[in-house]
Amino acid sequence: MIDKTKIKKQIEKVMHDFIKELNKAEGVKQDFGSERDKSTRDVIKKDQDKDFRKLMFENAPKKNQDFILMEKKHW
Amino acid sequence: MIKEKIEKLKKQEITSKQNIESFLKVIKEKNKEINAFLYVNKGAVKQAEIVDEKIKNGKAGKLAGLAIAVKSNINVKGMPVNCASKTLENYNATFDADVIKKIKQEDGIIIGMTNMDEFACGMSGTSSAFGKTINPKCHERIPGGSSSGSGAAVAADMCDIALGSDTGGSIRSPASNCGVIGVKPSYGRVSRYGLIDLAMSFDQIGPLGNDVYGCALMMEVISGKSDYDAISFDKPVEKYTKFNKIEEIKIGISPEFKDMCDDKRIYEIFENLTKKFAEKTKSRIIEKNLKHVKLAVQAYYPIVYVEFFSGTRKFDGRKYGKKIEESCGEEVLKRIIGGKEMSKAEHEGTYYRKALRVKDLIRQDFENAFREVDVLITPVVPAIPPKIGKEITPEVMYFFDALTVPANLAGICSGVVNGEIIDNVPVGVQISVPSFKEKLLFDVMKTWQDLNT
């Protein structure tokens, strides 16, 4: 059984140590980011893959004929 | 090696069927012990027969008849792409990754899916949910990861060429530990479509092989822009297999890498081999500082944790697989919890953005270095790989990642060639070049290989 609380504490310590080191870096710019020309992607039309549906249903944990079953809040 | 084998296949001195059958025999003999493969393609022999017909008709591709092993985080339609995790234990790929489409177009035969560290979260090859991989060259030491199965498969002669993925050293580390060649391409050189991501800012698919020619050939096939990967660049793919002999180049070595190399025997070997290479190629060695490279690990992990957390939200057990938090191993859970913490609104700016800024500084360090040198040559690992069974703590992981992670942060191209053996385990040498200079990288690697064999 993995102890999530222990892991969280471990991670917090590691990240705290990392940030201490990163804060020592000189020359860090205040602004960071990049701009894009378009915020939407181009739609690419492609032929339908005949095997896709069969493989998707094989992968589904719960199904009923033509439906993949997912209970609300069950995940 | 690969070039000679391809000639024999073309002339039908050996058939593709014979090639595949001989590898299947080796896999049957060795895989129980080595555990390089999680899945072997039952249709490989039949596919080989089809390729043999194409060869007879003179219509076969560049990889015709070669056995290609694929890391279990790259989608091969109909084959398990379980990322070595219980989360995706019974999940079969519904499509081919771009790299797989290209391999199949060139008549490469996918012989099987290889073992790895779970969801590529590791450097040891021991955190797979389906058992650890053994280093064929040194059974008591880790093979390296996360492309452990791919490295071991090549080293144990179970395939011609393998595919791995590299986010922080996951091709280069097993290449070094298993004594094979490995290449991490420039970020954006190879399409990531169909790769189950660890960290989208760093991931690249690359080859592992027993010789430079095989890796160069695979890179010719898999490189190029894809409409399905927005960060793949529209830059021409050169003929990497048309090697030029290297002479009179400027070789950079970094004093920071020397400080980070804990086992001085490794650094001594690397230094001697680099000096010999420089002498034989009439090249100059120049010391270049990479001022911020000692912060590479501290910049790398926050970015990886946040991006991995984001990338794993789809593993909720609804359409496929299981809920990841309920089915994964400790290291994967660590990264999810860490990424979740750092992604919280109250931490905005503290971790991820700060790490991105330092990443930018490291990228600039490399850019500045490459203004004055053609290549950088460095060690790959700071110490010989730990023994199997030794606990791989976060500190051990970070320590071993320190020399490979900088290339991922900078987005440059980096390859591993054979170095020497220390304490019965191979130790490689890392050669790095500016982004999209894969041709130069392969020329240097080939010259290195030829001078050292």
PDB file of C-alpha atoms in Angstrom, chain B residues 28-315:
ATOM      1  CA  LYS B  28      12.784 -17.199 -26.779  1.00  0.00           C
ATOM      2  CA  GLU B  29      16.179 -18.180 -25.317  1.00  0.00           C
ATOM      3  CA  LYS B  30      17.054 -14.989 -23.472  1.00  0.00           C
ATOM      4  CA  ASN B  31      13.915 -12.983 -22.719  1.00  0.00           C
ATOM      5  CA  LYS B  32      12.876 -14.953 -19.652  1.00  0.00           C
ATOM      6  CA  GLU B  33      16.095 -13.801 -17.995  1.00  0.00           C
ATOM      7  CA  ILE B  34      16.607 -10.355 -19.598  1.00  0.00           C
ATOM      8  CA  ASN B  35      12.890  -9.342 -19.701  1.00  0.00           C
ATOM      9  CA  ALA B  36      13.562  -6.861 -22.522  1.00  0.00           C
ATOM     10  CA  PHE B  37      10.264  -7.627 -24.283  1.00  0.00           C
ATOM     11  CA  LEU B  38       6.764  -7.391 -22.822  1.00  0.00           C
ATOM     12  CA  TYR B  39       5.152  -8.521 -26.076  1.00  0.00           C
ATOM     13  CA  VAL B  40       6.392 -10.382 -29.137  1.00  0.00           C
ATOM     14  CA  ASN B  41       4.628  -9.873 -32.463  1.00  0.00           C
ATOM     15  CA  LYS B  42       3.101 -13.202 -33.486  1.00  0.00           C
ATOM     16  CA  GLY B  43       2.605 -11.947 -37.031  1.00  0.00           C
ATOM     17  CA  ALA B  44       6.256 -10.973 -37.558  1.00  0.00           C
ATOM     18  CA  VAL B  45       7.199 -14.019 -39.650  1.00  0.00           C
ATOM     19  CA  LYS B  46       4.194 -13.579 -41.970  1.00  0.00           C
ATOM     20  CA  GLN B  47       5.055  -9.884 -42.373  1.00  0.00           C
ATOM     21  CA  ALA B  48       8.630 -10.889 -43.190  1.00  0.00           C
ATOM     22  CA  GLU B  49       7.392 -13.190 -45.984  1.00  0.00           C
ATOM     23  CA  ILE B  50       5.497 -10.261 -47.524  1.00  0.00           C
ATOM     24  CA  VAL B  51       8.625  -8.113 -47.349  1.00  0.00           C
ATOM     25  CA  ASP B  52      10.669 -10.879 -49.024  1.00  0.00           C
ATOM     26  CA  GLU B  53       8.260 -10.750 -51.986  1.00  0.00           C
ATOM     27  CA  LYS B  54       8.728  -6.987 -52.189  1.00  0.00           C
ATOM     28  CA  ILE B  55      12.510  -7.419 -52.120  1.00  0.00           C
ATOM     29  CA  LYS B  56      12.301  -9.981 -54.958  1.00  0.00           C
ATOM     30  CA  ASN B  57      10.239  -7.483 -56.977  1.00  0.00           C
ATOM     31  CA  GLY B  58      12.691  -4.675 -56.235  1.00  0.00           C
ATOM     32  CA  LYS B  59      10.019  -2.658 -54.424  1.00  0.00           C
ATOM     33  CA  ALA B  60      11.166  -2.826 -50.818  1.00  0.00           C
ATOM     34  CA  GLY B  61      11.863   0.092 -48.490  1.00  0.00           C
ATOM     35  CA  LYS B  62      14.984   1.251 -46.654  1.00  0.00           C
ATOM     36  CA  LEU B  63      14.357  -0.911 -43.579  1.00  0.00           C
ATOM     37  CA  ALA B  64      13.230  -3.995 -45.509  1.00  0.00           C
ATOM     38  CA  GLY B  65      13.523  -7.140 -43.419  1.00  0.00           C
ATOM     39  CA  LEU B  66      14.992  -5.480 -40.330  1.00  0.00           C
ATOM     40  CA  ALA B  67      13.575  -6.370 -36.903  1.00  0.00           C
ATOM     41  CA  ILE B  68      12.525  -3.251 -35.002  1.00  0.00           C
ATOM     42  CA  ALA B  69      11.746  -3.310 -31.278  1.00  0.00           C
ATOM     43  CA  VAL B  70       9.464  -0.563 -29.978  1.00  0.00           C
ATOM     44  CA  LYS B  71       9.224   0.921 -26.479  1.00  0.00           C
ATOM     45  CA  SER B  72       5.864   0.223 -24.852  1.00  0.00           C
ATOM     46  CA  ASN B  73       4.796   3.880 -24.805  1.00  0.00           C
ATOM     47  CA  ILE B  74       4.695   4.199 -28.607  1.00  0.00           C
ATOM     48  CA  ASN B  75       1.434   3.181 -30.277  1.00  0.00           C
ATOM     49  CA  VAL B  76       1.663   0.232 -32.663  1.00  0.00           C
ATOM     50  CA  LYS B  77      -1.847  -0.621 -33.866  1.00  0.00           C
ATOM     51  CA  GLY B  78      -3.172  -3.825 -32.351  1.00  0.00           C
ATOM     52  CA  MET B  79      -0.207  -4.285 -29.996  1.00  0.00           C
ATOM     53  CA  PRO B  80      -0.146  -3.548 -26.252  1.00  0.00           C
ATOM     54  CA  VAL B  81       0.971  -0.004 -25.406  1.00  0.00           C
ATOM     55  CA  ASN B  82       0.854  -0.464 -21.663  1.00  0.00           C
ATOM     56  CA  CYS B  83       3.736   1.861 -20.660  1.00  0.00           C
ATOM     57  CA  ALA B  84       4.812  -1.016 -18.374  1.00  0.00           C
ATOM     58  CA  SER B  85       1.932  -0.142 -16.053  1.00  0.00           C
ATOM     59  CA  LYS B  86      -1.073  -1.951 -14.571  1.00  0.00           C
ATOM     60  CA  THR B  87      -3.036   1.191 -15.528  1.00  0.00           C
ATOM     61  CA  LEU B  88      -2.936   0.192 -19.197  1.00  0.00           C
ATOM     62  CA  GLU B  89      -2.362  -3.515 -18.677  1.00  0.00           C
ATOM     63  CA  ASN B  90      -4.841  -4.768 -21.262  1.00  0.00           C
ATOM     64  CA  TYR B  91      -4.840  -1.758 -23.568  1.00  0.00           C
ATOM     65  CA  ASN B  92      -4.057  -2.307 -27.241  1.00  0.00           C
ATOM     66  CA  ALA B  93      -3.125   0.583 -29.492  1.00  0.00           C
ATOM     67  CA  THR B  94      -5.915   1.768 -31.802  1.00  0.00           C
ATOM     68  CA  PHE B  95      -3.607   3.482 -34.276  1.00  0.00           C
ATOM     69  CA  ASP B  96       0.007   3.645 -35.447  1.00  0.00           C
ATOM     70  CA  ALA B  97       2.229   6.427 -34.177  1.00  0.00           C
ATOM     71  CA  ASP B  98       3.701   8.568 -36.960  1.00  0.00           C
ATOM     72  CA  VAL B  99       7.118   6.920 -36.490  1.00  0.00           C
ATOM     73  CA  ILE B 100       5.534   3.451 -36.802  1.00  0.00           C
ATOM     74  CA  LYS B 101       3.679   4.428 -39.998  1.00  0.00           C
ATOM     75  CA  LYS B 102       7.006   5.526 -41.454  1.00  0.00           C
ATOM     76  CA  ILE B 103       8.808   2.348 -40.355  1.00  0.00           C
ATOM     77  CA  LYS B 104       6.078   0.187 -41.891  1.00  0.00           C
ATOM     78  CA  GLN B 105       6.191   2.233 -45.125  1.00  0.00           C
ATOM     79  CA  GLU B 106       9.905   1.385 -45.315  1.00  0.00           C
ATOM     80  CA  ASP B 107       9.153  -2.310 -44.638  1.00  0.00           C
ATOM     81  CA  GLY B 108      10.672  -2.478 -41.179  1.00  0.00           C
ATOM     82  CA  ILE B 109       9.123  -5.331 -39.183  1.00  0.00           C
ATOM     83  CA  ILE B 110       7.955  -4.579 -35.622  1.00  0.00           C
ATOM     84  CA  ILE B 111       9.192  -7.592 -33.689  1.00  0.00           C
ATOM     85  CA  GLY B 112       7.764  -6.614 -30.314  1.00  0.00           C
ATOM     86  CA  MET B 113       7.136  -4.085 -27.553  1.00  0.00           C
ATOM     87  CA  THR B 114       9.876  -3.493 -25.029  1.00  0.00           C
ATOM     88  CA  ASN B 115       9.954  -3.086 -21.289  1.00  0.00           C
ATOM     89  CA  MET B 116      10.497   0.290 -19.664  1.00  0.00           C
ATOM     90  CA  ASP B 117      10.222   2.187 -16.409  1.00  0.00           C
ATOM     91  CA  GLU B 118       6.532   2.692 -15.705  1.00  0.00           C
ATOM     92  CA  PHE B 119       5.196   5.607 -17.791  1.00  0.00           C
ATOM     93  CA  ALA B 120       8.848   6.519 -18.489  1.00  0.00           C
ATOM     94  CA  CYS B 121       9.182   7.744 -14.889  1.00  0.00           C
ATOM     95  CA  GLY B 122      12.637   6.530 -14.025  1.00  0.00           C
ATOM     96  CA  MET B 123      16.271   5.961 -14.986  1.00  0.00           C
ATOM     97  CA  SER B 124      16.891   2.461 -13.698  1.00  0.00           C
ATOM     98  CA  GLY B 125      14.832  -0.034 -15.712  1.00  0.00           C
ATOM     99  CA  THR B 126      13.596  -1.551 -12.455  1.00  0.00           C
ATOM    100  CA  SER B 127      10.234   0.147 -11.950  1.00  0.00           C
ATOM    101  CA  SER B 128       8.168  -1.685 -14.567  1.00  0.00           C
ATOM    102  CA  ALA B 129       4.966  -3.272 -13.252  1.00  0.00           C
ATOM    103  CA  PHE B 130       5.948  -6.374 -15.252  1.00  0.00           C
ATOM    104  CA  GLY B 131       9.366  -6.994 -13.760  1.00  0.00           C
ATOM    105  CA  LYS B 132      12.766  -5.376 -14.057  1.00  0.00           C
ATOM    106  CA  THR B 133      14.981  -5.575 -17.111  1.00  0.00           C
ATOM    107  CA  ILE B 134      18.429  -7.123 -16.737  1.00  0.00           C
ATOM    108  CA  ASN B 135      21.512  -5.453 -18.242  1.00  0.00           C
ATOM    109  CA  PRO B 136      22.825  -8.020 -20.750  1.00  0.00           C
ATOM    110  CA  LYS B 137      26.361  -6.608 -20.497  1.00  0.00           C
ATOM    111  CA  CYS B 138      26.480  -6.628 -16.700  1.00  0.00           C
ATOM    112  CA  HIS B 139      23.744  -8.570 -14.960  1.00  0.00           C
ATOM    113  CA  GLU B 140      24.290  -7.137 -11.493  1.00  0.00           C
ATOM    114  CA  ARG B 141      23.951  -3.490 -12.551  1.00  0.00           C
ATOM    115  CA  ILE B 142      20.858  -1.637 -13.702  1.00  0.00           C
ATOM    116  CA  PRO B 143      20.384  -1.368 -17.470  1.00  0.00           C
ATOM    117  CA  GLY B 144      19.347   2.271 -17.179  1.00  0.00           C
ATOM    118  CA  GLY B 145      16.004   3.749 -18.137  1.00  0.00           C
ATOM    119  CA  SER B 146      13.454   4.480 -18.955  1.00  0.00           C
ATOM    120  CA  SER B 147      14.057   2.816 -22.369  1.00  0.00           C
ATOM    121  CA  SER B 148      15.561  -0.148 -20.527  1.00  0.00           C
ATOM    122  CA  GLY B 149      14.007  -2.881 -22.653  1.00  0.00           C
ATOM    123  CA  SER B 150      15.043  -1.192 -25.900  1.00  0.00           C
ATOM    124  CA  GLY B 151      18.645  -0.818 -24.707  1.00  0.00           C
ATOM    125  CA  ALA B 152      18.756  -4.403 -23.448  1.00  0.00           C
ATOM    126  CA  ALA B 153      17.123  -5.799 -26.611  1.00  0.00           C
ATOM    127  CA  VAL B 154      19.822  -4.231 -28.771  1.00  0.00           C
ATOM    128  CA  ALA B 155      22.649  -5.229 -26.418  1.00  0.00           C
ATOM    129  CA  ALA B 156      21.407  -8.840 -26.256  1.00  0.00           C
ATOM    130  CA  ASP B 157      21.062  -9.068 -30.084  1.00  0.00           C
ATOM    131  CA  MET B 158      17.295  -9.551 -29.891  1.00  0.00           C
ATOM    132  CA  CYS B 159      16.596  -7.031 -32.683  1.00  0.00           C
ATOM    133  CA  ASP B 160      18.336  -4.928 -35.337  1.00  0.00           C
ATOM    134  CA  ILE B 161      17.295  -1.491 -34.104  1.00  0.00           C
ATOM    135  CA  ALA B 162      15.050  -0.318 -31.277  1.00  0.00           C
ATOM    136  CA  LEU B 163      12.993   2.792 -30.630  1.00  0.00           C
ATOM    137  CA  GLY B 164      13.037   4.521 -27.277  1.00  0.00           C
ATOM    138  CA  SER B 165      11.895   7.871 -25.962  1.00  0.00           C
ATOM    139  CA  ASP B 166      14.039  10.469 -24.213  1.00  0.00           C
ATOM    140  CA  THR B 167      12.694  13.133 -21.859  1.00  0.00           C
ATOM    141  CA  GLY B 168      15.688  13.534 -19.521  1.00  0.00           C
ATOM    142  CA  GLY B 169      18.119  10.859 -20.700  1.00  0.00           C
ATOM    143  CA  SER B 170      15.888   7.826 -21.207  1.00  0.00           C
ATOM    144  CA  ILE B 171      17.604   6.766 -24.438  1.00  0.00           C
ATOM    145  CA  ARG B 172      21.113   7.907 -23.567  1.00  0.00           C
ATOM    146  CA  SER B 173      21.302   6.378 -20.085  1.00  0.00           C
ATOM    147  CA  PRO B 174      20.423   2.796 -21.173  1.00  0.00           C
ATOM    148  CA  ALA B 175      22.626   3.247 -24.262  1.00  0.00           C
ATOM    149  CA  SER B 176      25.585   4.039 -21.991  1.00  0.00           C
ATOM    150  CA  ASN B 177      24.870   1.315 -19.399  1.00  0.00           C
ATOM    151  CA  CYS B 178      24.201  -1.389 -22.007  1.00  0.00           C
ATOM    152  CA  GLY B 179      27.106  -0.424 -24.257  1.00  0.00           C
ATOM    153  CA  VAL B 180      25.057   0.491 -27.345  1.00  0.00           C
ATOM    154  CA  ILE B 181      24.516   3.601 -29.492  1.00  0.00           C
ATOM    155  CA  GLY B 182      21.566   5.891 -28.732  1.00  0.00           C
ATOM    156  CA  VAL B 183      20.338   9.220 -30.067  1.00  0.00           C
ATOM    157  CA  LYS B 184      18.019  11.843 -28.628  1.00  0.00           C
ATOM    158  CA  PRO B 185      16.952  13.986 -31.601  1.00  0.00           C
ATOM    159  CA  SER B 186      16.502  17.761 -31.471  1.00  0.00           C
ATOM    160  CA  TYR B 187      13.162  18.729 -29.957  1.00  0.00           C
ATOM    161  CA  GLY B 188      10.769  18.909 -32.873  1.00  0.00           C
ATOM    162  CA  ARG B 189      12.827  16.719 -35.238  1.00  0.00           C
ATOM    163  CA  VAL B 190      10.646  13.615 -34.831  1.00  0.00           C
ATOM    164  CA  SER B 191       6.861  13.592 -34.534  1.00  0.00           C
ATOM    165  CA  ARG B 192       5.549  12.714 -31.072  1.00  0.00           C
ATOM    166  CA  TYR B 193       2.106  11.759 -32.413  1.00  0.00           C
ATOM    167  CA  GLY B 194       1.385   8.359 -30.935  1.00  0.00           C
ATOM    168  CA  LEU B 195       3.896   8.667 -28.085  1.00  0.00           C
ATOM    169  CA  ILE B 196       2.245   8.512 -24.675  1.00  0.00           C
ATOM    170  CA  ASP B 197       3.769  11.603 -23.152  1.00  0.00           C
ATOM    171  CA  LEU B 198       5.791  12.029 -20.003  1.00  0.00           C
ATOM    172  CA  ALA B 199       6.558  15.740 -20.431  1.00  0.00           C
ATOM    173  CA  MET B 200       5.443  17.411 -23.637  1.00  0.00           C
ATOM    174  CA  SER B 201       8.157  20.080 -23.443  1.00  0.00           C
ATOM    175  CA  PHE B 202      10.947  17.502 -23.624  1.00  0.00           C
ATOM    176  CA  ASP B 203       9.788  14.154 -25.086  1.00  0.00           C
ATOM    177  CA  GLN B 204      11.420  12.877 -28.268  1.00  0.00           C
ATOM    178  CA  ILE B 205      11.423   9.437 -29.880  1.00  0.00           C
ATOM    179  CA  GLY B 206      14.838   8.198 -30.976  1.00  0.00           C
ATOM    180  CA  PRO B 207      16.789   5.094 -32.032  1.00  0.00           C
ATOM    181  CA  LEU B 208      19.086   2.675 -30.240  1.00  0.00           C
ATOM    182  CA  GLY B 209      21.354   0.310 -32.148  1.00  0.00           C
ATOM    183  CA  ASN B 210      24.631  -1.560 -32.151  1.00  0.00           C
ATOM    184  CA  ASP B 211      26.139   0.764 -34.717  1.00  0.00           C
ATOM    185  CA  VAL B 212      25.918   4.400 -35.805  1.00  0.00           C
ATOM    186  CA  TYR B 213      24.725   3.467 -39.325  1.00  0.00           C
ATOM    187  CA  GLY B 214      21.613   1.725 -37.955  1.00  0.00           C
ATOM    188  CA  CYS B 215      20.685   4.731 -35.791  1.00  0.00           C
ATOM    189  CA  ALA B 216      21.359   7.171 -38.645  1.00  0.00           C
ATOM    190  CA  LEU B 217      19.190   5.120 -41.005  1.00  0.00           C
ATOM    191  CA  MET B 218      16.339   4.984 -38.502  1.00  0.00           C
ATOM    192  CA  MET B 219      16.585   8.752 -37.996  1.00  0.00           C
ATOM    193  CA  GLU B 220      16.332   9.293 -41.779  1.00  0.00           C
ATOM    194  CA  VAL B 221      13.102   7.300 -41.724  1.00  0.00           C
ATOM    195  CA  ILE B 222      11.385   8.735 -38.650  1.00  0.00           C
ATOM    196  CA  SER B 223      12.377  12.420 -38.882  1.00  0.00           C
ATOM    197  CA  GLY B 224      10.185  15.085 -40.380  1.00  0.00           C
ATOM    198  CA  LYS B 225       7.227  17.360 -39.886  1.00  0.00           C
ATOM    199  CA  SER B 226       3.841  15.969 -39.020  1.00  0.00           C
ATOM    200  CA  ASP B 227       0.436  17.596 -39.266  1.00  0.00           C
ATOM    201  CA  TYR B 228      -0.450  15.788 -36.045  1.00  0.00           C
ATOM    202  CA  ASP B 229       2.419  17.219 -33.970  1.00  0.00           C
ATOM    203  CA  ALA B 230       2.302  21.001 -33.815  1.00  0.00           C
ATOM    204  CA  ILE B 231       5.872  21.334 -32.521  1.00  0.00           C
ATOM    205  CA  SER B 232       7.446  19.236 -35.265  1.00  0.00           C
ATOM    206  CA  PHE B 233       9.518  21.464 -37.512  1.00  0.00           C
ATOM    207  CA  ASP B 234       9.330  21.757 -41.259  1.00  0.00           C
ATOM    208  CA  LYS B 235      13.071  21.356 -41.781  1.00  0.00           C
ATOM    209  CA  PRO B 236      14.576  19.113 -44.473  1.00  0.00           C
ATOM    210  CA  VAL B 237      15.709  15.645 -43.434  1.00  0.00           C
ATOM    211  CA  GLU B 238      19.253  15.123 -44.635  1.00  0.00           C
ATOM    212  CA  LYS B 239      20.861  11.856 -45.655  1.00  0.00           C
ATOM    213  CA  TYR B 240      22.340  11.024 -42.257  1.00  0.00           C
ATOM    214  CA  THR B 241      23.805   7.765 -43.593  1.00  0.00           C
ATOM    215  CA  LYS B 242      25.967   9.620 -46.132  1.00  0.00           C
ATOM    216  CA  PHE B 243      28.765  10.117 -43.624  1.00  0.00           C
ATOM    217  CA  ASN B 244      31.489  12.735 -43.934  1.00  0.00           C
ATOM    218  CA  LYS B 245      34.753  12.115 -42.143  1.00  0.00           C
ATOM    219  CA  ILE B 246      35.251  14.682 -39.401  1.00  0.00           C
ATOM    220  CA  GLU B 247      38.381  16.809 -39.334  1.00  0.00           C
ATOM    221  CA  GLU B 248      39.484  20.079 -37.760  1.00  0.00           C
ATOM    222  CA  ILE B 249      36.413  20.804 -35.660  1.00  0.00           C
ATOM    223  CA  LYS B 250      36.186  22.694 -32.375  1.00  0.00           C
ATOM    224  CA  ILE B 251      35.255  20.413 -29.504  1.00  0.00           C
ATOM    225  CA  GLY B 252      33.799  21.994 -26.379  1.00  0.00           C
ATOM    226  CA  ILE B 253      34.208  20.424 -22.945  1.00  0.00           C
ATOM    227  CA  SER B 254      32.470  21.858 -19.903  1.00  0.00           C
ATOM    228  CA  PRO B 255      34.111  22.340 -16.491  1.00  0.00           C
ATOM    229  CA  GLU B 256      30.625  22.177 -14.930  1.00  0.00           C
ATOM    230  CA  PHE B 257      30.164  18.624 -16.273  1.00  0.00           C
ATOM    231  CA  LYS B 258      33.546  17.771 -14.756  1.00  0.00           C
ATOM    232  CA  ASP B 259      32.358  18.992 -11.334  1.00  0.00           C
ATOM    233  CA  MET B 260      29.128  17.031 -11.632  1.00  0.00           C
ATOM    234  CA  CYS B 261      30.935  13.818 -12.578  1.00  0.00           C
ATOM    235  CA  ASP B 262      31.305  12.113  -9.212  1.00  0.00           C
ATOM    236  CA  ASP B 263      33.374   9.088 -10.277  1.00  0.00           C
ATOM    237  CA  LYS B 264      36.652  10.576 -11.462  1.00  0.00           C
ATOM    238  CA  ARG B 265      37.540   7.377 -13.352  1.00  0.00           C
ATOM    239  CA  ILE B 266      34.613   8.092 -15.701  1.00  0.00           C
ATOM    240  CA  TYR B 267      35.808  11.635 -16.278  1.00  0.00           C
ATOM    241  CA  GLU B 268      39.384  10.475 -16.850  1.00  0.00           C
ATOM    242  CA  ILE B 269      38.274   7.946 -19.466  1.00  0.00           C
ATOM    243  CA  PHE B 270      36.067  10.509 -21.175  1.00  0.00           C
ATOM    244  CA  GLU B 271      38.909  13.076 -21.187  1.00  0.00           C
ATOM    245  CA  ASN B 272      41.481  10.625 -22.602  1.00  0.00           C
ATOM    246  CA  LEU B 273      39.122   9.378 -25.319  1.00  0.00           C
ATOM    247  CA  THR B 274      38.196  12.950 -26.279  1.00  0.00           C
ATOM    248  CA  LYS B 275      41.879  13.989 -26.457  1.00  0.00           C
ATOM    249  CA  LYS B 276      42.675  10.964 -28.674  1.00  0.00           C
ATOM    250  CA  PHE B 277      39.700  11.810 -30.913  1.00  0.00           C
ATOM    251  CA  ALA B 278      40.874  15.419 -31.174  1.00  0.00           C
ATOM    252  CA  GLU B 279      44.420  14.346 -32.071  1.00  0.00           C
ATOM    253  CA  LYS B 280      43.303  11.868 -34.725  1.00  0.00           C
ATOM    254  CA  THR B 281      40.888  14.360 -36.301  1.00  0.00           C
ATOM    255  CA  LYS B 282      43.255  17.352 -35.943  1.00  0.00           C
ATOM    256  CA  SER B 283      40.570  19.098 -33.865  1.00  0.00           C
ATOM    257  CA  ARG B 284      40.869  21.626 -31.068  1.00  0.00           C
ATOM    258  CA  ILE B 285      39.491  21.186 -27.559  1.00  0.00           C
ATOM    259  CA  ILE B 286      38.110  24.377 -26.035  1.00  0.00           C
ATOM    260  CA  GLU B 287      36.779  24.727 -22.505  1.00  0.00           C
ATOM    261  CA  LYS B 288      33.291  26.242 -22.514  1.00  0.00           C
ATOM    262  CA  ASN B 289      31.384  27.273 -19.442  1.00  0.00           C
ATOM    263  CA  LEU B 290      27.717  26.364 -19.215  1.00  0.00           C
ATOM    264  CA  LYS B 291      26.982  28.657 -16.299  1.00  0.00           C
ATOM    265  CA  HIS B 292      23.536  27.458 -15.282  1.00  0.00           C
ATOM    266  CA  VAL B 293      23.811  23.767 -16.143  1.00  0.00           C
ATOM    267  CA  LYS B 294      24.192  22.759 -12.476  1.00  0.00           C
ATOM    268  CA  LEU B 295      20.572  23.901 -12.014  1.00  0.00           C
ATOM    269  CA  ALA B 296      19.362  21.620 -14.797  1.00  0.00           C
ATOM    270  CA  VAL B 297      17.826  18.982 -12.514  1.00  0.00           C
ATOM    271  CA  GLN B 298      16.108  21.659 -10.373  1.00  0.00           C
ATOM    272  CA  ALA B 299      14.619  23.235 -13.513  1.00  0.00           C
ATOM    273  CA  TYR B 300      13.731  19.911 -15.142  1.00  0.00           C
ATOM    274  CA  TYR B 301      11.696  18.190 -12.449  1.00  0.00           C
ATOM    275  CA  PRO B 302       9.093  20.884 -11.704  1.00  0.00           C
ATOM    276  CA  ILE B 303       8.339  21.079 -15.438  1.00  0.00           C
ATOM    277  CA  VAL B 304       8.141  17.297 -15.757  1.00  0.00           C
ATOM    278  CA  TYR B 305       5.920  16.916 -12.684  1.00  0.00           C
ATOM    279  CA  VAL B 306       3.424  19.551 -13.832  1.00  0.00           C
ATOM    280  CA  GLU B 307       3.288  18.320 -17.429  1.00  0.00           C
ATOM    281  CA  PHE B 308       3.039  14.676 -16.378  1.00  0.00           C
ATOM    282  CA  PHE B 309       0.168  15.479 -14.016  1.00  0.00           C
ATOM    283  CA  SER B 310      -1.616  17.223 -16.871  1.00  0.00           C
ATOM    284  CA  GLY B 311      -0.890  14.383 -19.302  1.00  0.00           C
ATOM    285  CA  THR B 312      -2.225  11.687 -16.961  1.00  0.00           C
ATOM    286  CA  ARG B 313      -5.670  13.182 -16.403  1.00  0.00           C
ATOM    287  CA  LYS B 314      -6.946  11.049 -19.280  1.00  0.00           C
ATOM    288  CA  PHE B 315      -6.135   7.839 -17.343  1.00  0.00           C
TER     289      PHE B 315
END
